[in-house]
PDB file of C-alpha atoms in Angstrom:
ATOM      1  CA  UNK A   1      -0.751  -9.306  17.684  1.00  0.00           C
ATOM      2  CA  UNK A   2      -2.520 -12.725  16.931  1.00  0.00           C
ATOM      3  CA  UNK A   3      -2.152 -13.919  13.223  1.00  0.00           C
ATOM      4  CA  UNK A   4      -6.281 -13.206  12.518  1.00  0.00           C
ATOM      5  CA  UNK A   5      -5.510  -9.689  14.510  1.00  0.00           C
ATOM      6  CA  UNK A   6      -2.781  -9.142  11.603  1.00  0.00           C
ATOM      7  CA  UNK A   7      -5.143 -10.152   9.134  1.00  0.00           C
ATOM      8  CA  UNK A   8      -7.769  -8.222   9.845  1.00  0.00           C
ATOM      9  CA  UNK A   9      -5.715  -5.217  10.071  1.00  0.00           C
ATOM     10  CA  UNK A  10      -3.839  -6.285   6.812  1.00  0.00           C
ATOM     11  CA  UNK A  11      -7.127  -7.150   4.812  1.00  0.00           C
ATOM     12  CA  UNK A  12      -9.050  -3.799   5.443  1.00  0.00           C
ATOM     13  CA  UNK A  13      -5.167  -2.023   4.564  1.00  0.00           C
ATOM     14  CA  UNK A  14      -5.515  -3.710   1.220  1.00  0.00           C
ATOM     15  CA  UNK A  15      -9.361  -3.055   0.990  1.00  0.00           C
ATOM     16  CA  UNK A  16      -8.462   0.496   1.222  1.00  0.00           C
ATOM     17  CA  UNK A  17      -5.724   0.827  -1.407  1.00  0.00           C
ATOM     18  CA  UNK A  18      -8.223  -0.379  -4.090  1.00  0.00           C
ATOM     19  CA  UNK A  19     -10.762   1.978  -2.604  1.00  0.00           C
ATOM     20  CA  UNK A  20      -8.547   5.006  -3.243  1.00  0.00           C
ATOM     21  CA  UNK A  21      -7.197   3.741  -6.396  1.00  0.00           C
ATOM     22  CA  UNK A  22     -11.046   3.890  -7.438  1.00  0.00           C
ATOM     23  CA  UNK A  23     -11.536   7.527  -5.826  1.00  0.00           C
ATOM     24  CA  UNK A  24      -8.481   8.232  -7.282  1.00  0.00           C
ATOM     25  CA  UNK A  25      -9.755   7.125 -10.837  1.00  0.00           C
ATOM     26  CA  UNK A  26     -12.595   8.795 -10.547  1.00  0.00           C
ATOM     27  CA  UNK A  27     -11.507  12.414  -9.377  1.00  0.00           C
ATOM     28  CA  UNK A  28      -8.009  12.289 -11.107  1.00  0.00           C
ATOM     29  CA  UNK A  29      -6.348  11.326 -14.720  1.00  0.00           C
ATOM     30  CA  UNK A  30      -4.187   9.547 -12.699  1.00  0.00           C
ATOM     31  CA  UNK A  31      -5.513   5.907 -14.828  1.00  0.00           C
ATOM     32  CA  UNK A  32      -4.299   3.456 -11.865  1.00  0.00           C
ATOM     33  CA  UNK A  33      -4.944  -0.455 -12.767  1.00  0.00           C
ATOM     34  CA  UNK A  34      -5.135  -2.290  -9.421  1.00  0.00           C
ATOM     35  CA  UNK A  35      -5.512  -5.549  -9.641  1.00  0.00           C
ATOM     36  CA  UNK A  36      -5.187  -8.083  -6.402  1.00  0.00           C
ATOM     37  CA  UNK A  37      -4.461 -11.779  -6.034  1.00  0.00           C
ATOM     38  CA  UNK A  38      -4.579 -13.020  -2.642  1.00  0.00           C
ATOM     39  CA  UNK A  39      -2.970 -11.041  -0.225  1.00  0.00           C
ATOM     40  CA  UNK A  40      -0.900  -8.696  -2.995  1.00  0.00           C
ATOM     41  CA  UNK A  41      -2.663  -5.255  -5.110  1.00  0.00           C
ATOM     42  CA  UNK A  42      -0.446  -4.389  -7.656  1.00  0.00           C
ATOM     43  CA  UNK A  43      -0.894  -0.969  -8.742  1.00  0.00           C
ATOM     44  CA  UNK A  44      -0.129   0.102 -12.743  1.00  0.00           C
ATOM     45  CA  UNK A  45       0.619   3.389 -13.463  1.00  0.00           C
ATOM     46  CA  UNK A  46      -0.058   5.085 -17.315  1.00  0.00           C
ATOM     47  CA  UNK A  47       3.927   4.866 -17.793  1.00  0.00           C
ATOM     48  CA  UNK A  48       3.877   1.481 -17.070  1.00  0.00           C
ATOM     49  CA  UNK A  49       5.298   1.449 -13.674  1.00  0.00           C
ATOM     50  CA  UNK A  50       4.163  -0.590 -10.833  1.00  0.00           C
ATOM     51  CA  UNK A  51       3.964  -0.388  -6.834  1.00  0.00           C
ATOM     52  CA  UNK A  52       3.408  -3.883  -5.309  1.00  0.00           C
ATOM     53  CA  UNK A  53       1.873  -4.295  -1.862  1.00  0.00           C
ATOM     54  CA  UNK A  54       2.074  -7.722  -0.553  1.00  0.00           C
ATOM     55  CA  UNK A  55       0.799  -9.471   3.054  1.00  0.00           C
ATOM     56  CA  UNK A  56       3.996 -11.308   4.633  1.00  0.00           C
ATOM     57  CA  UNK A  57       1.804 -13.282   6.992  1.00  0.00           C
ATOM     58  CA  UNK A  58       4.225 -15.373   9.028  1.00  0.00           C
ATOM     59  CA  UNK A  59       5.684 -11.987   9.801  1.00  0.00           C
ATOM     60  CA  UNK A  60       2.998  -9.676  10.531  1.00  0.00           C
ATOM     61  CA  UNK A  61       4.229  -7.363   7.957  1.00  0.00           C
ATOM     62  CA  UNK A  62       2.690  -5.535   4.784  1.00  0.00           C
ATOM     63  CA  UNK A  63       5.685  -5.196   2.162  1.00  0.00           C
ATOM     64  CA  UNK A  64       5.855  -2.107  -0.499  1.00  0.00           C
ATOM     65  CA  UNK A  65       7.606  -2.150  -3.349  1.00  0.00           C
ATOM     66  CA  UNK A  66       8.154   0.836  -5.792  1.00  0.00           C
ATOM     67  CA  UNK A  67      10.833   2.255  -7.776  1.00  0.00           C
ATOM     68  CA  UNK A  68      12.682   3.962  -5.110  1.00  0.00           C
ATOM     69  CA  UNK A  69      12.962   0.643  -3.170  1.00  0.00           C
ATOM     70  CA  UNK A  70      11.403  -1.772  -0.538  1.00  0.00           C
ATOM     71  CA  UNK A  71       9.931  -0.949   2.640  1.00  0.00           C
ATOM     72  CA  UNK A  72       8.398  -3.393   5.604  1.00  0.00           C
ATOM     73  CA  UNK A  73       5.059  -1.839   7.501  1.00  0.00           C
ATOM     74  CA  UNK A  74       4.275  -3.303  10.984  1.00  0.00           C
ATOM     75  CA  UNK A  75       1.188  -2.125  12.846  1.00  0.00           C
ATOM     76  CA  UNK A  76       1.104  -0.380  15.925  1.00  0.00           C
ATOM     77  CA  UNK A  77      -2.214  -0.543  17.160  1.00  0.00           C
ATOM     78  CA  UNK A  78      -2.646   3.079  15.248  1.00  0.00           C
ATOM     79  CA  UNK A  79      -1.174   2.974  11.777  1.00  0.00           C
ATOM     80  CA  UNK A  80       1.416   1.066   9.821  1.00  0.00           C
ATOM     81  CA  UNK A  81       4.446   2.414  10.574  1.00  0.00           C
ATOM     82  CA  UNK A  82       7.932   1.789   8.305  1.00  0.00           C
ATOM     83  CA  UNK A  83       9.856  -0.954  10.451  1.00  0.00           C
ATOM     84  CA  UNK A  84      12.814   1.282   9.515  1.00  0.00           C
ATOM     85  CA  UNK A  85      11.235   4.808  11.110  1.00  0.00           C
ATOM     86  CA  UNK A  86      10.543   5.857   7.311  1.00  0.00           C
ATOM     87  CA  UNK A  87       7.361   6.847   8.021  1.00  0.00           C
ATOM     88  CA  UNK A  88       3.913   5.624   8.087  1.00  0.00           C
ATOM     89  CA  UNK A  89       2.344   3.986   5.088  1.00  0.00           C
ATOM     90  CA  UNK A  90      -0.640   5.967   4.009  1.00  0.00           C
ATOM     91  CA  UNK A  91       1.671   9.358   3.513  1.00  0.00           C
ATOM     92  CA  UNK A  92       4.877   6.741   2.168  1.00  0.00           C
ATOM     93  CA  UNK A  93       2.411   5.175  -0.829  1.00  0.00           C
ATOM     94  CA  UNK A  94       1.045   8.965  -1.843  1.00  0.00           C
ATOM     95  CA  UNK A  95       4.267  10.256  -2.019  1.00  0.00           C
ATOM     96  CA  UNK A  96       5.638   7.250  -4.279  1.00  0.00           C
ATOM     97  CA  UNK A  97       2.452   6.952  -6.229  1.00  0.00           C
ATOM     98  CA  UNK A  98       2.901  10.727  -6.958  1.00  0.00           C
ATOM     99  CA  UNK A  99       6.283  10.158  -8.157  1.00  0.00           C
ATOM    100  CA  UNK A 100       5.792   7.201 -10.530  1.00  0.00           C
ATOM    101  CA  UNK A 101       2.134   9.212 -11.412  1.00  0.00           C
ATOM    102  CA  UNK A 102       3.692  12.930 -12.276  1.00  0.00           C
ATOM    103  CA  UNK A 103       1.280  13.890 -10.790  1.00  0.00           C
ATOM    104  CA  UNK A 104       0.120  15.006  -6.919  1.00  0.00           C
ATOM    105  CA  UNK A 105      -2.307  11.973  -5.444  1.00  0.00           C
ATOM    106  CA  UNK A 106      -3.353  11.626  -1.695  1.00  0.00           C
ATOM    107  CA  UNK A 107      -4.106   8.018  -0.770  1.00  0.00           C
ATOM    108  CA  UNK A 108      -5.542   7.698   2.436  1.00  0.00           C
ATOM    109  CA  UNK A 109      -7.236   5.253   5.132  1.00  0.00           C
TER     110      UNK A 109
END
């Protein structure tokens, strides 16, 4: 993958966390501040917990951070997939936004 390849890819993954975190606003209580600077959306949860997704460009990798830990996403050519096998990242930031939420939330491409 070239480096604009990986930022394209990257850039519409970010574009689409915001997006659901604005669905998500809208058809939830959920109350998610997103906020992005550059290549990084952090999202705020009502108990004051964050997840922060970042771009790590010379690596072609997004980064996740939540409260159960850090995880590296590489792209495929289908999805961002967990460099680790963990899983792919759509279903791994629903399941930790539901935790640090209480509540069940579906983020999604």
């Amino acid at each position: 993958m070239t480096d604009l390849e990986f930022m394209d890819q990257a850039e519409r993954l970010l574009a689409g966390v915001e997006t659901c975190c604005d669905r998500l606003n809208d058809d939830t209580d959920a109350d998610i501040d997103n906020q992005r600077v550059g290549g990084m959306v952090t999202l705020t949860f009502a108990n004051r917990s964050q997840i922060v997704i970042n771009l790590q460009k010379p690596l072609h990798e997004v980064w996740l951070a939540a409260r159960c830990g850090g995880f590296h996403y590489r792209f495929d050519g289908q999805a961002w997939q967990d460099t680790k096998g963990q899983g792919e990242f759509w279903e791994s930031l629903s399941r930790y936004a539901s935790e640090q939420a209480c509540m069940a939330l579906n983020f999604s491409a």
